């Protein structure tokens, strides 16, 4: 099995990310009707549900057995900053916390804000909260049927995402409650980073939905919800029915029409184009597909057991350069004589009375609520969700009346986290890009020099070891293809070393042999020679190629 070596680019990226020390969590000083940062005393406020219930359809029994925990995120952004985590996958979760005192939205803005982090990514499930009616909560029996006032937050709808904003509105005549859904909810991209969701409901019946502190939707409670808050003044009479002689066919077939004599129903839709000419570059002798010349029979292929190996086919590259290959055939063209099957035309129906509709009557359930923003008092918060994703984290919950305070809390918490998350993501993206560049052999010399500056010895060592590993596993040719710069550098270094050794050997081999004195005596000594015998005999320079290795004697 091939060993795993962490590329230098990845190590550099991770080291850069790790080098930035995470800040430490400090509880906020901002006040609200309910503000939760899941400090150490969180369990005194929150209680998991222990309810068991049956589904409305099918009577299936299930319990809220999903595990809840308060802990730091899997990737720590701020030290000591904990959140409420739904831990279990594919399980019903329910947990709630009563307020110290109820919140009455009448005449004041209602501001809801919290963070959600799908730490394992999104895969079918909710991250929304419910604000429960005052006095309706039994913490141990909290279920989906516990009366609530507002449901708000993200939901993975498989496929797609949306941010729910639903409020329950009471019909003042019948006393019945009806859910009013935002007709066009925001549909943000939900990844693994922290997301911030804010809802502001104003006393003038306007609302705002913000995602990551940026407005994603706004409008009117009276206009943007389905079904609408106020019903129609008139409704269809349920006792009215369409008369039996009512004719609502606007047109009828012309019974007097006949098929024209020249109408040929047998003509085909297309015919051969007799005027077409084979292109000059058409390659009739070339097949459109050929055996892949780069395909190699697998080593484990056994002809006796697997049959004769046949290389897979690929498109013939010659055909891509020409108009086509293989036997040329005339193309088809639209048949100018084609008319299709004849049918009689339609004419106006003289008995037509129009589209029937039941008569309208006064709506006995009509009412007009001019101020739906006056919601019922709220006494608790709850998360009641089912999700195919585990480790969904909730944090920094604000429920109160000040949009400015909610924004200040977002600045202290969400924006601080977001900046660090973005920085980490950027560093990891750079590391991944560098790793991909290394793997593809696209790493430039400038990239290599930049890394050499940071830690030259370790970088060179790692590159050489990775290259040697490539050679051992894939062979030298593939190793040079994968890491051409590294292979080229090693080869250049090796050739430089050989050249240096060759130069040293050349200098040693070119040293002249010592000159020896001749023992042969001359027959006679001249006057000139007599003088020279008084001095030592000088040797001939070694660098002169024409000089003999011994001193010639005069004769």
Coordinates of C-alpha atoms in Angstrom, one line a residue:
X1 CA 0.0 0.0 0.0
X2 CA 1.2 3.4 -0.9
X3 CA 2.3 5.6 2.1
X4 CA 0.6 8.9 2.8
X5 CA 2.8 12.0 2.8
X6 CA 1.2 15.4 3.8
X7 CA 2.2 17.9 1.1
X8 CA 4.1 21.0 2.1
X9 CA 1.3 23.3 1.0
X10 CA -1.2 21.7 3.3
X11 CA 1.2 21.8 6.2
X12 CA 1.9 25.5 5.6
X13 CA -1.9 26.3 5.4
X14 CA -2.7 24.4 8.6
X15 CA 0.2 26.0 10.4
X16 CA -1.0 29.5 9.3
X17 CA -4.5 28.7 10.5
X18 CA -3.3 27.3 13.8
X19 CA -0.9 30.2 14.4
X20 CA -3.8 32.7 15.0
X21 CA -4.8 32.1 18.6
X22 CA -8.6 32.0 19.2
X23 CA -10.1 34.8 21.3
X24 CA -11.7 34.0 24.6
X25 CA -15.5 34.1 25.2
X26 CA -16.8 36.9 27.5
X27 CA -20.6 37.0 28.3
X28 CA -22.3 40.0 26.8
X29 CA -23.6 42.9 29.0
X30 CA -26.6 43.4 26.7
X31 CA -30.0 42.9 28.3
X32 CA -33.2 41.5 26.8
X33 CA -36.4 39.8 27.8
X34 CA -34.6 36.5 27.1
X35 CA -30.9 36.3 26.2
X36 CA -29.2 32.9 26.1
X37 CA -25.4 32.3 25.6
X38 CA -25.4 28.8 27.2
X39 CA -23.2 29.6 30.1
X40 CA -22.5 27.0 32.8
X41 CA -25.9 27.5 34.5
X42 CA -27.8 26.7 31.3
X43 CA -29.4 23.5 32.7
X44 CA -31.3 25.5 35.2
X45 CA -33.3 27.0 32.3
X46 CA -33.5 24.3 29.7
X47 CA -35.3 20.9 30.0
X48 CA -35.3 18.2 27.3
X49 CA -38.8 16.7 26.5
X50 CA -39.6 13.2 27.6
X51 CA -42.8 13.0 25.6
X52 CA -44.0 10.0 23.6
X53 CA -46.7 10.5 21.0
X54 CA -48.4 9.1 17.9
X55 CA -48.2 10.6 14.5
X56 CA -51.5 11.9 13.1
X57 CA -51.2 9.6 10.0
X58 CA -50.6 5.9 10.5
X59 CA -50.5 6.1 14.3
X60 CA -46.8 5.6 14.6
X61 CA -45.4 6.0 18.1
X62 CA -42.2 7.9 18.7
X63 CA -40.4 9.6 21.5
X64 CA -38.1 12.6 21.7
X65 CA -35.0 10.7 22.4
X66 CA -32.5 12.9 20.5
X67 CA -29.6 13.9 22.7
X68 CA -28.9 17.5 23.7
X69 CA -25.6 18.8 24.9
X70 CA -24.0 22.2 25.6
X71 CA -20.5 22.2 24.3
X72 CA -17.9 24.1 22.2
X73 CA -18.2 23.6 18.4
X74 CA -16.1 20.9 16.8
X75 CA -14.0 23.7 15.3
X76 CA -13.3 26.1 18.1
X77 CA -13.6 29.7 16.9
X78 CA -13.8 31.5 20.3
X79 CA -12.4 29.7 23.4
X80 CA -15.1 28.9 25.9
X81 CA -18.0 29.8 23.6
X82 CA -20.5 27.0 24.0
X83 CA -23.8 26.4 22.2
X84 CA -26.8 24.0 22.5
X85 CA -26.1 21.0 20.2
X86 CA -28.7 18.5 18.8
X87 CA -26.4 15.5 18.8
X88 CA -28.3 12.6 17.3
X89 CA -28.9 11.9 13.6
X90 CA -32.4 10.8 12.3
X91 CA -34.1 11.4 15.7
X92 CA -36.8 13.6 17.1
X93 CA -35.3 16.3 19.4
X94 CA -37.3 18.6 21.7
X95 CA -36.1 21.0 24.4
X96 CA -37.6 24.1 25.9
X97 CA -36.9 27.0 28.4
X98 CA -39.6 29.1 30.1
X99 CA -39.2 32.8 30.4
X100 CA -38.7 34.5 33.7
X101 CA -41.7 36.7 32.7
X102 CA -44.0 36.6 29.7
X103 CA -43.4 38.8 26.7
X104 CA -46.3 40.8 25.4
X105 CA -45.6 42.1 21.8
X106 CA -48.5 44.5 21.9
X107 CA -47.4 48.0 20.8
X108 CA -43.7 47.1 20.7
X109 CA -41.4 45.6 18.1
X110 CA -40.7 41.9 18.6
X111 CA -37.1 41.0 17.8
X112 CA -35.9 37.4 17.5
X113 CA -32.3 36.5 16.7
X114 CA -30.1 33.5 17.0
X115 CA -27.2 31.6 15.4
X116 CA -27.4 28.2 13.8
X117 CA -24.4 26.1 12.7
X118 CA -24.9 22.9 10.8
X119 CA -21.5 21.5 11.8
X120 CA -21.8 18.4 9.6
X121 CA -23.4 20.2 6.7
X122 CA -27.1 20.2 5.7
X123 CA -29.1 17.1 4.9
X124 CA -32.8 17.2 5.5
X125 CA -33.8 18.7 8.8
X126 CA -34.8 21.8 10.7
X127 CA -33.0 24.4 12.7
X128 CA -36.0 26.6 13.5
X129 CA -37.3 27.7 16.9
X130 CA -40.8 28.1 18.4
X131 CA -41.9 30.8 20.7
X132 CA -44.6 29.1 22.8
X133 CA -47.8 30.6 24.2
X134 CA -47.7 31.9 27.7
X135 CA -48.9 29.2 30.1
X136 CA -48.9 26.4 27.4
X137 CA -45.6 24.7 28.3
X138 CA -45.2 21.5 30.2
X139 CA -41.4 21.1 29.7
X140 CA -41.4 17.3 30.1
X141 CA -44.4 17.0 27.6
X142 CA -43.3 19.5 25.0
X143 CA -44.2 18.2 21.6
X144 CA -45.2 19.5 18.1
X145 CA -48.7 20.1 19.3
X146 CA -47.7 22.5 22.2
X147 CA -49.4 25.8 21.2
X148 CA -46.9 28.3 19.8
X149 CA -47.1 31.9 18.6
X150 CA -44.2 32.2 16.1
X151 CA -42.1 29.6 14.3
X152 CA -38.9 31.0 12.8
X153 CA -35.6 29.8 11.4
X154 CA -33.9 27.7 8.7
X155 CA -35.2 24.4 7.4
X156 CA -33.5 21.9 5.0
X157 CA -36.4 20.8 2.8
X158 CA -34.6 18.2 0.7
X159 CA -33.8 19.5 -1.8
X160 CA -33.4 23.2 -1.1
X161 CA -33.5 25.4 1.9
X162 CA -35.8 28.1 3.3
X163 CA -36.2 30.3 6.4
X164 CA -39.6 29.8 8.0
X165 CA -41.6 32.7 9.3
X166 CA -45.0 31.4 10.4
X167 CA -47.4 32.9 13.0
X168 CA -50.6 31.5 14.4
X169 CA -53.5 33.8 14.1
X170 CA -56.9 33.4 15.9
X171 CA -60.1 33.9 14.1
X172 CA -62.1 36.4 16.3
X173 CA -65.4 34.9 15.2
X174 CA -64.8 31.2 15.4
X175 CA -62.0 31.3 17.9
X176 CA -60.0 28.8 15.7
X177 CA -56.2 29.2 15.1
X178 CA -54.7 29.2 11.6
X179 CA -51.1 29.1 10.6
X180 CA -50.0 32.0 8.4
X181 CA -46.9 31.2 6.3
X182 CA -44.7 33.7 4.6
X183 CA -45.6 33.2 1.0
X184 CA -42.1 33.7 -0.4
X185 CA -39.6 32.8 2.3
X186 CA -35.8 33.5 1.9
X187 CA -33.8 30.6 0.5
X188 CA -30.2 31.1 1.7
X189 CA -27.2 28.8 1.0
X190 CA -26.6 26.9 4.2
X191 CA -23.1 25.3 4.7
X192 CA -21.1 24.4 7.7
X193 CA -20.3 28.0 8.8
X194 CA -22.3 29.9 11.5
X195 CA -25.4 31.6 10.2
X196 CA -27.4 34.4 11.9
X197 CA -31.2 34.6 11.6
X198 CA -33.1 37.7 12.7
X199 CA -36.8 38.5 12.6
X200 CA -38.3 41.9 13.4
X201 CA -42.1 42.3 13.7
X202 CA -43.1 45.9 14.0
X203 CA -46.3 47.3 15.6
X204 CA -47.3 48.8 12.2
X205 CA -47.7 45.2 10.8
X206 CA -44.4 45.3 8.9
X207 CA -41.7 42.7 9.2
X208 CA -38.1 42.1 8.3
X209 CA -36.2 38.8 7.9
X210 CA -32.4 39.1 8.0
X211 CA -29.8 36.4 7.2
X212 CA -26.3 37.1 8.4
X213 CA -27.4 40.6 9.4
X214 CA -28.4 41.4 5.8
X215 CA -32.1 41.9 4.9
X216 CA -33.4 38.9 3.0
X217 CA -37.2 39.7 3.1
X218 CA -39.5 42.4 4.2
X219 CA -43.1 43.4 3.8
X220 CA -46.5 43.4 5.4
X221 CA -48.2 40.8 7.7
X222 CA -51.5 41.8 5.9
X223 CA -50.2 41.1 2.3
X224 CA -47.4 38.6 2.2
X225 CA -48.8 35.5 4.0
X226 CA -50.8 32.5 2.9
X227 CA -53.6 32.1 3.8
X228 CA -54.2 35.8 4.2
X229 CA -54.9 37.2 7.7
X230 CA -58.2 38.7 6.7
X231 CA -60.6 36.5 4.7
X232 CA -62.6 37.5 1.6
X233 CA -65.8 39.4 2.2
X234 CA -67.7 37.1 -0.2
X235 CA -67.3 33.4 -0.9
X236 CA -68.8 31.0 -3.4
X237 CA -72.2 29.7 -2.5
X238 CA -71.6 26.1 -1.5
X239 CA -75.2 25.2 -2.4
X240 CA -75.1 26.6 -5.9
X241 CA -74.5 24.1 -8.8
X242 CA -74.0 24.4 -12.6
X243 CA -77.3 23.9 -14.6
X244 CA -77.4 20.7 -16.6
X245 CA -78.0 22.6 -19.9
X246 CA -75.1 24.9 -19.3
X247 CA -72.7 24.9 -22.3
X248 CA -69.1 25.9 -21.5
X249 CA -67.4 24.7 -24.7
X250 CA -66.4 27.9 -26.5
X251 CA -65.6 26.2 -29.8
X252 CA -66.9 23.1 -31.6
X253 CA -65.8 21.0 -34.6
X254 CA -67.1 22.3 -38.0
X255 CA -69.3 19.4 -39.0
X256 CA -69.6 20.7 -42.6
X257 CA -65.9 20.9 -43.3
X258 CA -64.3 18.3 -45.7
X259 CA -60.8 17.3 -46.4
X260 CA -59.3 19.0 -49.5
X261 CA -58.7 16.7 -52.5
X262 CA -55.0 17.5 -52.6
X263 CA -54.4 16.6 -49.0
X264 CA -52.0 13.7 -48.9
X265 CA -51.9 12.2 -45.4
X266 CA -49.3 9.6 -46.5
X267 CA -46.5 12.1 -47.2
X268 CA -43.6 11.6 -44.7
X269 CA -42.4 14.4 -42.4
X270 CA -38.9 14.2 -43.8
X271 CA -37.3 13.1 -47.1
X272 CA -33.7 12.6 -48.4
X273 CA -32.0 15.8 -49.5
X274 CA -31.2 14.9 -53.1
X275 CA -29.2 18.1 -53.6
X276 CA -26.7 17.3 -50.8
X277 CA -23.1 16.6 -51.8
X278 CA -20.5 14.7 -49.8
X279 CA -17.9 17.0 -48.3
X280 CA -14.5 16.8 -49.8
X281 CA -12.8 16.1 -46.5
X282 CA -15.2 13.3 -45.6
X283 CA -13.2 10.2 -44.6
X284 CA -15.1 7.2 -45.7
X285 CA -12.4 4.7 -44.9
X286 CA -12.0 5.9 -41.3
X287 CA -14.0 4.4 -38.5
X288 CA -15.8 6.8 -36.2
X289 CA -14.4 4.9 -33.1
X290 CA -11.0 3.3 -32.7
X291 CA -9.3 1.2 -30.0
X292 CA -7.8 3.4 -27.3
X293 CA -4.0 3.4 -28.1
X294 CA -3.2 4.3 -24.5
X295 CA -5.2 1.5 -23.0
X296 CA -3.1 -1.3 -21.4
X297 CA -4.4 -4.8 -20.4
X298 CA -4.6 -5.0 -16.6
X299 CA -1.9 -7.2 -15.1
X300 CA -4.6 -9.3 -13.3
X301 CA -6.4 -10.1 -16.6
X302 CA -6.7 -13.8 -17.2
X303 CA -7.6 -14.7 -20.8
X304 CA -8.8 -18.1 -19.8
X305 CA -11.2 -16.8 -17.1
X306 CA -11.9 -13.3 -18.4
X307 CA -11.9 -14.0 -22.1
X308 CA -9.7 -12.2 -24.6
X309 CA -9.0 -8.7 -23.5
X310 CA -10.2 -6.0 -25.9
X311 CA -9.1 -2.4 -25.5
X312 CA -11.9 0.2 -25.0
X313 CA -12.8 2.4 -27.9
X314 CA -12.4 6.2 -28.1
X315 CA -13.5 8.7 -30.7
X316 CA -11.3 8.7 -33.8
X317 CA -9.3 12.0 -33.6
X318 CA -9.2 12.2 -37.4
X319 CA -13.0 12.4 -37.5
X320 CA -12.9 15.5 -35.3
X321 CA -10.7 17.3 -37.8
X322 CA -12.9 16.4 -40.8
X323 CA -16.6 16.7 -41.6
X324 CA -17.2 13.1 -40.7
X325 CA -16.1 9.4 -41.1
X326 CA -17.5 6.2 -42.4
X327 CA -20.0 5.6 -45.2
X328 CA -21.5 8.9 -46.2
X329 CA -25.3 9.1 -46.3
X330 CA -27.5 11.8 -47.7
X331 CA -29.1 13.9 -44.9
X332 CA -32.8 14.2 -44.4
X333 CA -34.7 17.5 -44.9
X334 CA -38.2 18.7 -44.2
X335 CA -40.8 17.4 -46.7
X336 CA -42.5 20.4 -48.4
X337 CA -45.5 18.2 -49.3
X338 CA -46.0 17.0 -45.7
X339 CA -49.4 18.1 -44.2
X340 CA -50.1 15.4 -41.6
X341 CA -53.4 14.0 -40.6
X342 CA -56.3 16.2 -41.6
X343 CA -58.8 17.3 -38.9
X344 CA -61.8 19.4 -39.2
X345 CA -61.3 23.0 -38.0
X346 CA -63.1 24.5 -34.9
X347 CA -65.7 27.2 -35.2
X348 CA -67.5 29.4 -32.6
X349 CA -70.1 27.5 -30.6
X350 CA -73.4 29.3 -31.0
X351 CA -74.7 27.7 -27.7
X352 CA -71.7 28.8 -25.6
X353 CA -72.7 30.6 -22.4
X354 CA -69.3 31.3 -20.8
X355 CA -67.4 29.8 -17.9
X356 CA -69.7 28.9 -15.1
X357 CA -69.0 30.0 -11.6
X358 CA -71.1 29.7 -8.5
X359 CA -72.7 32.8 -7.3
X360 CA -71.2 34.8 -4.5
X361 CA -72.6 35.2 -1.0
X362 CA -71.6 37.2 2.1
X363 CA -68.9 35.4 4.0
X364 CA -70.4 34.5 7.3
X365 CA -66.9 34.1 8.8
X366 CA -65.6 37.4 7.6
X367 CA -63.7 39.6 9.9
X368 CA -61.1 42.4 9.5
X369 CA -58.0 42.4 11.8
X370 CA -56.2 45.7 11.3
X371 CA -53.4 44.8 13.7
X372 CA -52.2 41.2 13.4
X373 CA -48.8 42.3 14.9
X374 CA -50.5 42.2 18.3
X375 CA -49.6 38.6 18.8
X376 CA -50.5 36.5 21.8
X377 CA -48.2 36.7 24.9
X378 CA -45.2 34.5 24.7
X379 CA -44.0 32.5 27.7
X380 CA -41.2 30.1 26.5
X381 CA -38.9 29.1 23.7
X382 CA -38.5 25.6 22.3
X383 CA -36.7 23.7 19.7
X384 CA -38.7 20.8 18.3
X385 CA -37.0 19.3 15.3
X386 CA -36.3 16.2 13.3
X387 CA -33.1 16.1 11.3
X388 CA -30.9 13.7 9.3
X389 CA -27.9 15.8 10.3
X390 CA -26.3 15.6 13.7
X391 CA -24.4 18.2 15.7
X392 CA -26.6 21.2 14.9
X393 CA -25.5 24.1 17.2
X394 CA -27.6 27.0 18.4
X395 CA -26.2 30.0 20.2
X396 CA -26.6 33.6 21.2
X397 CA -30.4 33.7 21.3
X398 CA -32.0 37.2 21.6
X399 CA -35.7 37.7 22.2
X400 CA -36.7 41.2 23.1
X401 CA -37.9 44.6 21.7
X402 CA -34.7 46.4 20.5
X403 CA -33.4 45.8 17.0
X404 CA -30.4 48.0 18.0
X405 CA -29.5 45.7 20.9
X406 CA -29.9 42.6 18.7
X407 CA -27.5 44.2 16.1
X408 CA -25.0 45.1 18.9
X409 CA -25.1 41.5 20.1
X410 CA -24.5 40.3 16.5
X411 CA -21.5 42.6 16.3
X412 CA -20.1 41.1 19.5
X413 CA -20.7 37.5 18.6
X414 CA -21.7 36.6 15.1
X415 CA -19.5 39.1 13.2
X416 CA -16.5 38.2 15.4
X417 CA -17.0 34.5 14.6
X418 CA -17.6 35.1 10.9
X419 CA -14.4 37.1 10.5
X420 CA -12.4 34.2 12.0
X421 CA -14.3 31.6 10.0
X422 CA -13.7 33.5 6.8
X423 CA -10.0 33.9 7.6
X424 CA -9.6 30.2 8.3
X425 CA -11.5 29.3 5.2
X426 CA -9.3 31.6 3.1
X427 CA -6.1 30.0 4.5
X428 CA -7.4 26.5 4.0
X429 CA -8.5 27.3 0.4
X430 CA -5.0 28.6 -0.3
X431 CA -3.5 25.5 1.1
X432 CA -5.9 23.3 -0.9
X433 CA -5.1 25.3 -4.1
X434 CA -1.4 24.9 -3.4
X435 CA -1.8 21.2 -2.8
X436 CA -3.7 20.8 -6.1
X437 CA -1.1 22.8 -7.9
X438 CA 1.6 20.5 -6.4
X439 CA -0.3 17.4 -7.4
X440 CA -0.9 18.6 -10.9
X441 CA 2.7 19.7 -11.4
X442 CA 1.7 23.3 -11.9
X443 CA 3.6 24.7 -8.9
X444 CA 5.8 27.5 -10.3
X445 CA 9.3 28.3 -9.4
X446 CA 8.1 31.4 -7.7
X447 CA 5.8 29.3 -5.4
X448 CA 8.8 27.1 -4.5
X449 CA 11.0 30.0 -3.7
X450 CA 8.3 31.5 -1.5
X451 CA 8.2 28.3 0.5
X452 CA 12.0 28.0 0.6
X453 CA 12.1 31.4 2.3
X454 CA 9.8 30.1 5.1
X455 CA 11.7 26.9 6.0
X456 CA 14.2 26.0 3.3
X457 CA 15.7 22.8 4.9
X458 CA 12.4 21.2 5.8
X459 CA 10.8 22.1 2.4
X460 CA 13.7 20.7 0.4
X461 CA 13.8 17.6 2.5
X462 CA 10.1 17.0 2.1
X463 CA 10.1 17.6 -1.6
X464 CA 12.9 15.1 -2.1
X465 CA 11.3 12.4 0.0
X466 CA 8.0 12.9 -1.8
X467 CA 9.7 12.6 -5.1
X468 CA 11.6 9.4 -4.1
X469 CA 8.3 7.9 -2.9
X470 CA 6.8 8.7 -6.3
X471 CA 9.7 7.0 -8.0
X472 CA 9.4 3.9 -5.9
X473 CA 5.6 3.6 -6.5
X474 CA 5.1 4.9 -10.0
X475 CA 8.5 4.8 -11.6
X476 CA 10.8 7.7 -12.6
X477 CA 8.9 8.7 -15.7
X478 CA 5.6 9.2 -13.8
X479 CA 7.5 10.9 -10.9
X480 CA 9.0 13.4 -13.3
X481 CA 5.5 14.0 -14.8
X482 CA 3.9 14.6 -11.4
X483 CA 6.7 16.7 -10.0
X484 CA 8.7 18.1 -12.9
X485 CA 10.3 21.0 -10.9
X486 CA 11.5 18.7 -8.1
X487 CA 12.8 16.1 -10.6
X488 CA 14.5 18.7 -12.6
X489 CA 16.1 20.2 -9.6
X490 CA 17.4 16.8 -8.4
X491 CA 18.7 16.0 -11.8
X492 CA 20.4 19.4 -12.1
X493 CA 22.0 18.9 -8.7
X494 CA 23.2 15.4 -9.7
X495 CA 24.7 16.6 -13.0
X496 CA 26.3 19.5 -11.2
X497 CA 27.9 17.0 -8.7
X498 CA 29.1 14.8 -11.6
X499 CA 30.6 17.8 -13.3
X500 CA 32.4 18.9 -10.1
X501 CA 33.8 15.4 -9.7
X502 CA 34.9 15.3 -13.3
X503 CA 36.7 18.6 -12.9
X504 CA 38.5 17.5 -9.8
X505 CA 39.6 14.3 -11.5
X506 CA 40.8 16.2 -14.5
X507 CA 43.0 18.5 -12.4
X508 CA 44.5 15.5 -10.6
X509 CA 45.2 13.6 -13.8
X510 CA 46.9 16.5 -15.6
X511 CA 49.7 16.9 -13.0
X512 CA 53.1 16.5 -14.8
X513 CA 55.5 13.6 -13.7
X514 CA 58.8 14.8 -12.0
X515 CA 61.8 15.4 -14.2
X516 CA 64.8 13.1 -13.5
X517 CA 68.4 14.0 -14.2
X518 CA 70.1 12.1 -17.0
X519 CA 73.0 9.9 -15.8
X520 CA 74.5 9.9 -19.3
X521 CA 77.7 11.8 -19.6
X522 CA 78.7 13.9 -22.6
X523 CA 81.9 13.1 -24.6
X524 CA 83.2 16.6 -24.2
X525 CA 82.5 19.6 -22.1
X526 CA 82.4 22.9 -23.9
X527 CA 83.2 26.2 -22.3
X528 CA 79.6 27.2 -22.1
X529 CA 78.7 23.9 -20.6
X530 CA 81.5 24.1 -18.1
X531 CA 79.8 27.2 -16.7
X532 CA 76.5 25.5 -16.3
X533 CA 77.8 22.7 -14.4
X534 CA 78.4 25.0 -11.5
X535 CA 74.6 25.7 -11.2
X536 CA 71.8 23.2 -10.7
X537 CA 70.1 22.0 -13.9
X538 CA 66.7 23.7 -14.3
X539 CA 63.7 21.5 -15.1
X540 CA 61.5 22.0 -18.1
X541 CA 58.0 23.5 -17.4
X542 CA 55.4 20.7 -17.0
X543 CA 52.7 22.7 -18.9
X544 CA 54.7 22.8 -22.2
X545 CA 53.5 19.8 -24.2
X546 CA 56.5 19.8 -26.6
X547 CA 59.1 19.4 -23.9
X548 CA 60.6 15.9 -23.3
X549 CA 60.4 14.3 -19.9
X550 CA 64.3 14.1 -19.8
X551 CA 67.0 16.6 -20.5
X552 CA 68.6 16.1 -23.9
X553 CA 72.4 16.0 -24.0
X554 CA 74.5 17.7 -26.6
X555 CA 76.5 15.5 -28.8

